[in-house]
C-alpha cells in the first residue's frame, strides 16, 4: 500500500480536485490511503479569523467566515452538483461553519485567544477539504471513506506544534485505516490536525500535512509515501532565485532533510523523519504534471559532492566572546543552557577557544537572552544575515568541491562558515542582501553550463 498526500494547491479548487481524483484512480492497484491539506489559503484565512475575533473585531471575523463558507460551497456545487453526496457534504459544511462562527463570537467576548483556540480554528480547513474530496472520489467511482484525522493522529497538548504519539498513532491506523485499505476502500483524511488523549483538537504546526502523511506511512509500514504539490520535485536551487535550476530525480534522505531545514520550500523539515526510520521511500510529484518524473528520496540515492543549494534570509547572528573563559571547562554548556532557558533555537554554530557564534531564525526572545549571555562575556548581535547551504552527501570528502564553493564567493563578505557534523552541509553566512547573488554563484559553480 501507499500513502498519497495532496497539498493545498492540489485541492485548491474544483479543477485541482478533479486532477487529484484522476491521480488516485490511477493508483488503486497500489491500495492508496489519502491525506489532504486544507484548500489553498484556507488555513491563513482561518487564523486571521481567530486573530480578528480575539481583538474584538467580530464583524470582520464573521465576514471572513462567510467568505470561506461561500468559497467552499461554490467548490462543492461545482464538484458534486445535485448528487446525494452534495446534500450530505453541504449539511456537514453548514454545521462546521456554524461552529466556526460560534467560536469566533466566543473569542470576541473573551477578548483573547490561546494556542488551543487557534488550533481549534485552524483545524476546520482540513475537516472541510477532506469531506469534500472523499465525496468527490465516490462520485468518480472510487470506493472512498472519510476518516476524521483526529481519531488517528494522537498528540500531546503542545498546541500549535503538537508532538505526535507514534505508538498510539500506529494502533489507531491499524484499527481504523488498515481494514479499509484491505477491503479495497480508499481512506481519505485531513493532514495537519490531531487530538490529545483527552480529545482536544491540536495541530502539528505549519507543514503538518506532509508530516501527517509520513506518520501514517510509518504507522502502516507503507511501500511508499507520495507528496503531491505544485512543483516537479526537489530542484538544485529555488527557481525563483536561480535560473536554470534542475530537477533532482534521486536524493538521499539526509540531503533532503538538510535542504528542507535550510530553506527548500518543497518539503517540511519534519516530513521525512518517520519515513527515514523505516526506510520508506518518499516521492515528490507535481499534481499539475502527473506524468513528470518527480523526485525520489531514499537511502540508496547516489552520493554526490553537491546535490543542491538552499538559502534563507532573516537570520540573526549572535556572537559571544569571553577571553577569561580560555581553556575553562563548561563554557559552551553555559552558553547553550542560556539559549535553552530563553527558548531560542540555534541553526548553525561555529566556535573557537574563546568565542562562539550561532545563527538564530526567530529573534523574538533575544532581549532576555543577550542580558544573560552578557554575564559570560562580550555579546554582539548582527541582524539581516542569510544562510546559504551547499548540500551533498560527499562534500566533506571532496576537497575540490569545497574549494570551488568558497572560490565562487569571491567578493562576497562571509561572516561565518561551518561544516555540519555529518559532513553533508557546508553553511555560509552572508549579508541578507547577498543571499540571491551567493546562491546564483554557487549554483553556477556546480550546475552551470559545462558543470
Short mmCIF file of C-alpha atoms in Angstrom, two decimals:
data_model
loop_
_atom_site.label_atom_id
_atom_site.label_comp_id
_atom_site.label_asym_id
_atom_site.label_seq_id
_atom_site.Cartn_x
_atom_site.Cartn_y
_atom_site.Cartn_z
CA UNK A 1 0.00 0.00 0.00
CA UNK A 2 1.00 3.64 -0.39
CA UNK A 3 0.15 6.92 1.33
CA UNK A 4 -0.70 9.74 -1.06
CA UNK A 5 -0.75 13.31 0.22
CA UNK A 6 -2.14 16.30 -1.68
CA UNK A 7 -1.19 19.84 -0.69
CA UNK A 8 -3.37 22.93 -0.67
CA UNK A 9 -2.71 23.79 -4.31
CA UNK A 10 -3.60 20.21 -5.29
CA UNK A 11 -7.04 20.56 -3.69
CA UNK A 12 -7.37 24.32 -4.12
CA UNK A 13 -10.44 24.30 -6.34
CA UNK A 14 -12.73 22.02 -8.32
CA UNK A 15 -10.29 21.66 -11.22
CA UNK A 16 -7.45 20.70 -8.88
CA UNK A 17 -9.60 18.15 -7.05
CA UNK A 18 -10.57 16.66 -10.44
CA UNK A 19 -6.84 16.09 -11.12
CA UNK A 20 -6.41 14.62 -7.64
CA UNK A 21 -9.19 12.09 -8.24
CA UNK A 22 -7.60 11.03 -11.55
CA UNK A 23 -4.24 10.52 -9.84
CA UNK A 24 -5.77 8.38 -7.10
CA UNK A 25 -7.82 6.38 -9.60
CA UNK A 26 -4.62 5.52 -11.43
CA UNK A 27 -3.12 4.16 -8.21
CA UNK A 28 -5.96 1.98 -6.94
CA UNK A 29 -3.97 -1.18 -7.61
CA UNK A 30 -1.41 0.05 -5.04
CA UNK A 31 -4.02 0.41 -2.27
CA UNK A 32 -3.70 4.15 -1.53
CA UNK A 33 -4.59 5.94 1.68
CA UNK A 34 -5.10 9.66 1.03
CA UNK A 35 -4.16 12.67 3.16
CA UNK A 36 -5.22 16.16 2.08
CA UNK A 37 -4.43 19.70 3.14
CA UNK A 38 -6.97 22.47 3.50
CA UNK A 39 -7.96 24.30 0.32
CA UNK A 40 -5.11 26.60 -0.66
CA UNK A 41 -5.02 29.67 1.61
CA UNK A 42 -7.79 28.41 3.90
CA UNK A 43 -5.57 27.94 6.95
CA UNK A 44 -4.25 31.51 6.73
CA UNK A 45 -7.83 32.77 6.41
CA UNK A 46 -8.89 30.76 9.47
CA UNK A 47 -6.03 32.06 11.59
CA UNK A 48 -6.91 35.62 10.51
CA UNK A 49 -10.48 35.00 11.70
CA UNK A 50 -9.10 33.91 15.07
CA UNK A 51 -6.90 36.99 15.36
CA UNK A 52 -9.72 39.37 14.45
CA UNK A 53 -12.07 37.70 16.91
CA UNK A 54 -9.57 37.92 19.74
CA UNK A 55 -9.12 41.66 19.05
CA UNK A 56 -12.88 42.17 19.27
CA UNK A 57 -13.32 42.75 15.52
CA UNK A 58 -16.28 40.40 15.35
CA UNK A 59 -17.88 41.86 12.22
CA UNK A 60 -14.64 41.43 10.26
CA UNK A 61 -14.20 37.92 11.62
CA UNK A 62 -17.73 36.90 10.64
CA UNK A 63 -17.20 38.34 7.17
CA UNK A 64 -14.16 36.10 6.92
CA UNK A 65 -16.29 33.13 7.95
CA UNK A 66 -18.86 33.93 5.25
CA UNK A 67 -16.16 34.37 2.59
CA UNK A 68 -14.76 30.95 3.41
CA UNK A 69 -18.25 29.48 3.55
CA UNK A 70 -19.05 30.83 0.07
CA UNK A 71 -15.79 29.52 -1.35
CA UNK A 72 -16.32 26.00 -0.03
CA UNK A 73 -19.95 25.86 -1.13
CA UNK A 74 -19.01 27.06 -4.60
CA UNK A 75 -16.46 24.28 -4.95
CA UNK A 76 -18.96 21.79 -3.53
CA UNK A 77 -21.53 22.78 -6.15
CA UNK A 78 -19.00 22.59 -8.98
CA UNK A 79 -17.77 19.17 -7.92
CA UNK A 80 -20.88 17.43 -6.64
CA UNK A 81 -23.77 19.20 -8.40
CA UNK A 82 -27.11 17.94 -7.11
CA UNK A 83 -25.94 14.45 -6.17
CA UNK A 84 -26.74 12.73 -2.87
CA UNK A 85 -23.13 13.34 -1.87
CA UNK A 86 -23.68 17.09 -2.39
CA UNK A 87 -26.54 17.23 0.10
CA UNK A 88 -24.55 15.27 2.67
CA UNK A 89 -21.42 17.38 2.33
CA UNK A 90 -23.40 20.64 2.29
CA UNK A 91 -25.06 19.70 5.57
CA UNK A 92 -21.68 18.83 7.10
CA UNK A 93 -20.15 22.08 5.86
CA UNK A 94 -23.06 24.16 7.11
CA UNK A 95 -22.71 22.71 10.60
CA UNK A 96 -18.94 23.25 10.51
CA UNK A 97 -19.21 26.91 9.53
CA UNK A 98 -21.90 27.50 12.19
CA UNK A 99 -19.46 26.07 14.73
CA UNK A 100 -16.69 28.32 13.40
CA UNK A 101 -18.91 31.41 13.69
CA UNK A 102 -19.85 30.47 17.27
CA UNK A 103 -16.19 30.05 18.16
CA UNK A 104 -15.39 33.47 16.65
CA UNK A 105 -18.15 35.04 18.75
CA UNK A 106 -16.86 33.36 21.92
CA UNK A 107 -13.30 34.60 21.30
CA UNK A 108 -14.63 38.10 20.68
CA UNK A 109 -16.35 38.08 24.07
CA UNK A 110 -13.23 36.76 25.82
CA UNK A 111 -11.01 39.30 24.08
CA UNK A 112 -8.09 36.93 23.64
CA UNK A 113 -7.18 33.63 22.02
CA UNK A 114 -4.91 30.89 23.34
CA UNK A 115 -2.84 28.45 21.27
CA UNK A 116 -5.55 25.89 21.99
CA UNK A 117 -8.13 28.27 20.50
CA UNK A 118 -6.06 28.80 17.37
CA UNK A 119 -5.71 25.05 16.92
CA UNK A 120 -9.48 24.63 17.17
CA UNK A 121 -9.94 27.26 14.45
CA UNK A 122 -7.10 26.15 12.15
CA UNK A 123 -8.37 22.54 12.19
CA UNK A 124 -11.55 23.46 10.30
CA UNK A 125 -9.69 23.71 6.99
CA UNK A 126 -8.67 20.05 6.78
CA UNK A 127 -12.00 18.88 8.15
CA UNK A 128 -13.81 20.68 5.33
CA UNK A 129 -11.50 19.70 2.48
CA UNK A 130 -11.28 16.03 3.41
CA UNK A 131 -15.09 15.65 3.47
CA UNK A 132 -15.33 17.33 0.06
CA UNK A 133 -12.56 15.25 -1.51
CA UNK A 134 -13.92 11.96 -0.15
CA UNK A 135 -17.38 12.74 -1.53
CA UNK A 136 -15.99 13.62 -4.95
CA UNK A 137 -13.97 10.41 -5.07
CA UNK A 138 -17.19 8.44 -4.56
CA UNK A 139 -18.87 10.40 -7.35
CA UNK A 140 -15.96 9.46 -9.62
CA UNK A 141 -16.42 5.77 -8.90
CA UNK A 142 -13.66 5.46 -6.30
CA UNK A 143 -14.65 3.43 -3.24
CA UNK A 144 -13.67 6.01 -0.61
CA UNK A 145 -14.49 6.67 3.02
CA UNK A 146 -13.82 9.74 5.10
CA UNK A 147 -11.91 9.32 8.36
CA UNK A 148 -11.61 12.07 10.96
CA UNK A 149 -7.85 12.55 11.15
CA UNK A 150 -8.16 13.40 14.83
CA UNK A 151 -9.11 9.80 15.51
CA UNK A 152 -5.79 8.67 14.03
CA UNK A 153 -3.19 11.32 14.90
CA UNK A 154 -2.89 11.31 18.68
CA UNK A 155 -0.62 14.06 20.04
CA UNK A 156 0.48 15.75 23.23
CA UNK A 157 -1.04 19.08 24.29
CA UNK A 158 1.66 21.38 22.91
CA UNK A 159 -0.92 23.38 20.96
CA UNK A 160 0.01 24.83 17.54
CA UNK A 161 3.01 22.48 17.35
CA UNK A 162 1.84 19.23 18.90
CA UNK A 163 4.13 16.24 19.18
CA UNK A 164 2.75 13.04 17.65
CA UNK A 165 2.43 9.97 19.87
CA UNK A 166 3.71 7.40 17.40
CA UNK A 167 2.69 4.24 19.23
CA UNK A 168 -0.88 5.39 19.64
CA UNK A 169 -0.98 6.60 16.03
CA UNK A 170 0.21 3.18 14.85
CA UNK A 171 -2.52 1.48 16.90
CA UNK A 172 -5.24 3.82 15.58
CA UNK A 173 -4.01 3.40 11.98
CA UNK A 174 -4.16 -0.38 12.31
CA UNK A 175 -7.67 -0.21 13.77
CA UNK A 176 -9.24 2.46 11.54
CA UNK A 177 -7.25 2.79 8.33
CA UNK A 178 -5.76 -0.62 7.53
CA UNK A 179 -9.09 -2.53 7.49
CA UNK A 180 -10.46 -0.13 4.86
CA UNK A 181 -7.37 -0.48 2.69
CA UNK A 182 -7.56 -4.26 2.92
CA UNK A 183 -11.17 -4.10 1.68
CA UNK A 184 -10.19 -2.04 -1.34
CA UNK A 185 -11.59 1.20 0.12
CA UNK A 186 -9.60 4.45 -0.09
CA UNK A 187 -9.42 6.19 3.31
CA UNK A 188 -9.43 9.98 2.98
CA UNK A 189 -8.42 12.20 5.88
CA UNK A 190 -7.06 15.66 6.56
CA UNK A 191 -3.44 16.23 7.47
CA UNK A 192 -2.11 18.77 9.98
CA UNK A 193 -4.69 18.02 12.70
CA UNK A 194 -4.85 15.62 15.62
CA UNK A 195 -6.12 15.45 19.17
CA UNK A 196 -4.86 14.79 22.65
CA UNK A 197 -5.68 11.64 24.59
CA UNK A 198 -8.41 13.68 26.29
CA UNK A 199 -9.95 14.56 22.92
CA UNK A 200 -8.84 18.20 22.49
CA UNK A 201 -8.08 19.25 18.90
CA UNK A 202 -4.43 20.02 18.12
CA UNK A 203 -2.32 20.80 15.06
CA UNK A 204 1.17 19.65 14.11
CA UNK A 205 2.27 23.15 13.08
CA UNK A 206 2.77 24.60 9.61
CA UNK A 207 3.78 21.94 7.13
CA UNK A 208 1.97 19.43 9.30
CA UNK A 209 0.02 17.82 6.48
CA UNK A 210 3.19 16.41 4.94
CA UNK A 211 4.24 15.28 8.41
CA UNK A 212 0.86 13.56 8.87
CA UNK A 213 1.36 11.61 5.65
CA UNK A 214 4.79 10.43 6.74
CA UNK A 215 3.47 9.45 10.17
CA UNK A 216 0.66 7.48 8.56
CA UNK A 217 3.05 5.80 6.13
CA UNK A 218 5.30 4.74 9.01
CA UNK A 219 2.34 3.54 11.08
CA UNK A 220 1.11 1.35 8.22
CA UNK A 221 4.58 0.31 7.02
CA UNK A 222 3.63 1.62 3.58
CA UNK A 223 5.62 0.75 0.47
CA UNK A 224 5.95 4.44 -0.42
CA UNK A 225 4.80 7.93 0.52
CA UNK A 226 3.88 10.33 -2.27
CA UNK A 227 3.74 14.09 -1.71
CA UNK A 228 1.81 15.86 -4.49
CA UNK A 229 2.43 19.58 -4.74
CA UNK A 230 2.70 22.31 -7.41
CA UNK A 231 6.35 21.83 -8.44
CA UNK A 232 8.01 18.99 -10.35
CA UNK A 233 10.05 17.83 -7.35
CA UNK A 234 13.13 18.95 -5.49
CA UNK A 235 15.38 21.20 -7.56
CA UNK A 236 19.05 22.10 -7.40
CA UNK A 237 18.01 25.58 -6.19
CA UNK A 238 14.93 27.73 -5.74
CA UNK A 239 13.87 28.53 -9.34
CA UNK A 240 12.55 31.91 -8.21
CA UNK A 241 16.11 32.84 -7.29
CA UNK A 242 18.30 30.83 -9.64
CA UNK A 243 17.56 30.47 -13.34
CA UNK A 244 18.33 27.06 -14.76
CA UNK A 245 17.57 25.11 -11.58
CA UNK A 246 17.42 21.42 -12.41
CA UNK A 247 15.22 18.58 -11.21
CA UNK A 248 16.86 16.17 -8.76
CA UNK A 249 15.45 12.79 -9.73
CA UNK A 250 17.01 10.97 -6.77
CA UNK A 251 18.26 12.34 -3.48
CA UNK A 252 19.27 10.85 -0.16
CA UNK A 253 17.14 11.18 2.97
CA UNK A 254 19.80 13.14 4.86
CA UNK A 255 20.33 15.56 1.98
CA UNK A 256 16.58 16.19 1.58
CA UNK A 257 16.27 16.82 5.31
CA UNK A 258 19.12 19.32 5.29
CA UNK A 259 17.67 21.16 2.29
CA UNK A 260 14.27 21.38 3.96
CA UNK A 261 15.82 22.75 7.15
CA UNK A 262 17.74 25.41 5.24
CA UNK A 263 15.05 26.90 3.11
CA UNK A 264 13.86 24.42 0.46
CA UNK A 265 10.09 25.08 0.31
CA UNK A 266 9.04 21.79 -1.29
CA UNK A 267 9.39 19.71 1.85
CA UNK A 268 8.80 20.49 5.52
CA UNK A 269 11.81 19.57 7.72
CA UNK A 270 9.77 17.09 9.79
CA UNK A 271 8.21 15.35 6.83
CA UNK A 272 10.59 12.54 6.13
CA UNK A 273 11.72 11.71 9.68
CA UNK A 274 9.13 8.93 10.23
CA UNK A 275 9.85 7.54 6.76
CA UNK A 276 13.60 7.54 7.40
CA UNK A 277 13.22 5.34 10.47
CA UNK A 278 11.66 2.58 8.37
CA UNK A 279 13.41 3.29 5.09
CA UNK A 280 10.15 4.09 3.28
CA UNK A 281 10.89 5.95 0.03
CA UNK A 282 9.28 9.38 -0.34
CA UNK A 283 8.31 10.71 -3.77
CA UNK A 284 7.53 14.32 -4.66
CA UNK A 285 5.31 14.90 -7.69
CA UNK A 286 3.56 17.80 -9.39
CA UNK A 287 -0.22 17.35 -9.48
CA UNK A 288 -0.34 19.70 -12.49
CA UNK A 289 2.14 17.45 -14.30
CA UNK A 290 1.28 13.93 -13.12
CA UNK A 291 3.38 12.28 -15.85
CA UNK A 292 6.53 14.02 -14.65
CA UNK A 293 9.45 12.07 -13.18
CA UNK A 294 9.33 13.78 -9.78
CA UNK A 295 11.94 13.27 -7.05
CA UNK A 296 12.62 10.02 -5.21
CA UNK A 297 14.01 10.35 -1.68
CA UNK A 298 15.63 7.20 -0.35
CA UNK A 299 18.71 5.75 1.34
CA UNK A 300 20.29 4.41 -1.84
CA UNK A 301 20.38 7.58 -3.96
CA UNK A 302 23.80 8.46 -5.46
CA UNK A 303 26.38 10.07 -3.18
CA UNK A 304 27.25 13.39 -4.80
CA UNK A 305 29.65 16.09 -3.68
CA UNK A 306 26.88 18.66 -4.18
CA UNK A 307 23.21 17.84 -4.77
CA UNK A 308 21.63 21.27 -4.29
CA UNK A 309 21.97 24.81 -2.99
CA UNK A 310 19.47 26.22 -0.47
CA UNK A 311 19.20 29.53 1.28
CA UNK A 312 17.11 31.56 3.69
CA UNK A 313 17.17 35.16 4.87
CA UNK A 314 16.02 36.89 8.02
CA UNK A 315 18.81 35.32 10.05
CA UNK A 316 20.32 36.86 13.19
CA UNK A 317 23.94 36.15 14.10
CA UNK A 318 24.81 36.14 17.83
CA UNK A 319 28.47 36.19 18.91
CA UNK A 320 29.74 35.63 22.44
CA UNK A 321 33.42 36.37 23.14
CA UNK A 322 34.98 35.62 26.52
CA UNK A 323 38.78 35.77 26.79
CA UNK A 324 38.51 34.95 30.51
CA UNK A 325 36.99 31.61 29.56
CA UNK A 326 40.12 30.49 27.70
CA UNK A 327 40.56 26.77 28.46
CA UNK A 328 37.77 26.94 31.08
CA UNK A 329 35.58 23.88 31.28
CA UNK A 330 31.84 24.15 30.72
CA UNK A 331 31.79 27.41 28.76
CA UNK A 332 29.77 26.04 25.83
CA UNK A 333 27.39 24.26 28.20
CA UNK A 334 26.69 27.56 29.97
CA UNK A 335 26.09 29.32 26.66
CA UNK A 336 23.62 26.75 25.37
CA UNK A 337 21.88 26.46 28.75
CA UNK A 338 21.07 30.16 28.38
CA UNK A 339 19.67 29.61 24.89
CA UNK A 340 17.52 26.76 26.21
CA UNK A 341 16.18 28.76 29.16
CA UNK A 342 15.14 31.55 26.82
CA UNK A 343 13.52 29.20 24.32
CA UNK A 344 15.77 30.30 21.45
CA UNK A 345 16.66 27.68 18.84
CA UNK A 346 20.01 27.65 17.10
CA UNK A 347 20.73 26.64 13.49
CA UNK A 348 24.44 26.98 12.80
CA UNK A 349 27.32 27.01 15.31
CA UNK A 350 30.99 27.97 14.97
CA UNK A 351 33.40 28.01 17.92
CA UNK A 352 36.93 28.87 18.91
CA UNK A 353 38.79 28.69 22.22
CA UNK A 354 37.33 31.96 23.43
CA UNK A 355 34.18 32.60 21.40
CA UNK A 356 31.07 31.04 19.96
CA UNK A 357 28.93 32.27 17.06
CA UNK A 358 25.42 30.99 16.37
CA UNK A 359 22.60 31.80 13.99
CA UNK A 360 19.01 32.29 15.13
CA UNK A 361 15.85 32.12 12.99
CA UNK A 362 13.43 33.78 15.38
CA UNK A 363 14.82 36.89 17.11
CA UNK A 364 11.76 37.42 19.34
CA UNK A 365 13.46 36.12 22.52
CA UNK A 366 16.81 37.83 22.04
CA UNK A 367 16.48 40.66 24.55
CA UNK A 368 16.49 38.49 27.67
CA UNK A 369 18.95 36.10 26.02
CA UNK A 370 21.54 38.84 25.43
CA UNK A 371 21.25 40.04 29.05
CA UNK A 372 22.10 36.56 30.32
CA UNK A 373 24.84 35.95 27.76
CA UNK A 374 26.49 39.22 28.81
CA UNK A 375 27.34 37.60 32.16
CA UNK A 376 29.71 35.31 30.25
CA UNK A 377 31.46 37.84 28.05
CA UNK A 378 31.05 40.35 25.24
CA UNK A 379 27.92 39.86 23.13
CA UNK A 380 27.18 41.20 19.69
CA UNK A 381 24.00 40.78 17.66
CA UNK A 382 24.09 41.12 13.86
CA UNK A 383 20.71 41.21 12.12
CA UNK A 384 19.70 40.83 8.48
CA UNK A 385 22.06 37.99 7.72
CA UNK A 386 21.34 35.00 5.47
CA UNK A 387 22.33 31.34 5.33
CA UNK A 388 23.44 29.66 2.12
CA UNK A 389 23.70 25.88 2.36
CA UNK A 390 25.71 23.73 -0.04
CA UNK A 391 24.33 20.24 0.45
CA UNK A 392 25.88 17.00 -0.75
CA UNK A 393 26.45 13.63 0.92
CA UNK A 394 30.11 13.58 -0.16
CA UNK A 395 31.07 17.24 0.07
CA UNK A 396 33.38 16.73 3.05
CA UNK A 397 35.26 14.06 1.08
CA UNK A 398 35.81 16.27 -1.97
CA UNK A 399 38.40 18.97 -1.40
CA UNK A 400 37.89 20.32 -4.90
CA UNK A 401 34.17 20.84 -4.25
CA UNK A 402 34.86 22.66 -1.00
CA UNK A 403 37.39 24.87 -2.75
CA UNK A 404 35.03 25.58 -5.63
CA UNK A 405 32.26 26.59 -3.20
CA UNK A 406 34.49 29.03 -1.34
CA UNK A 407 36.12 30.35 -4.51
CA UNK A 408 32.77 31.10 -6.14
CA UNK A 409 32.00 33.64 -3.39
CA UNK A 410 34.97 35.86 -4.19
CA UNK A 411 33.92 39.45 -3.43
CA UNK A 412 31.00 38.46 -1.17
CA UNK A 413 31.60 39.06 2.53
CA UNK A 414 31.36 35.84 4.54
CA UNK A 415 30.57 36.27 8.24
CA UNK A 416 30.76 32.65 9.27
CA UNK A 417 31.23 29.20 7.76
CA UNK A 418 30.51 25.77 9.21
CA UNK A 419 30.61 22.16 8.01
CA UNK A 420 27.88 20.06 9.62
CA UNK A 421 28.83 17.20 11.92
CA UNK A 422 27.51 14.76 9.33
CA UNK A 423 29.74 16.31 6.69
CA UNK A 424 26.97 16.84 4.15
CA UNK A 425 26.23 20.54 4.55
CA UNK A 426 28.56 23.48 4.17
CA UNK A 427 26.72 26.50 5.58
CA UNK A 428 27.87 30.02 4.81
CA UNK A 429 26.57 33.19 6.49
CA UNK A 430 26.42 36.29 4.30
CA UNK A 431 24.69 39.68 4.35
CA UNK A 432 20.96 39.36 3.72
CA UNK A 433 21.21 41.41 0.52
CA UNK A 434 23.84 38.98 -0.78
CA UNK A 435 21.69 35.85 -0.40
CA UNK A 436 20.48 35.67 -4.01
CA UNK A 437 23.83 36.53 -5.62
CA UNK A 438 25.55 33.94 -3.38
CA UNK A 439 23.05 31.25 -4.34
CA UNK A 440 23.42 32.08 -8.03
CA UNK A 441 27.21 31.94 -7.89
CA UNK A 442 27.26 28.64 -6.01
CA UNK A 443 24.70 27.10 -8.32
CA UNK A 444 26.63 28.19 -11.39
CA UNK A 445 29.80 26.74 -9.90
CA UNK A 446 28.29 23.26 -9.61
CA UNK A 447 25.38 23.13 -12.05
CA UNK A 448 26.05 25.87 -14.58
CA UNK A 449 26.84 25.28 -18.25
CA UNK A 450 29.53 22.67 -18.66
CA UNK A 451 29.48 21.67 -14.99
#
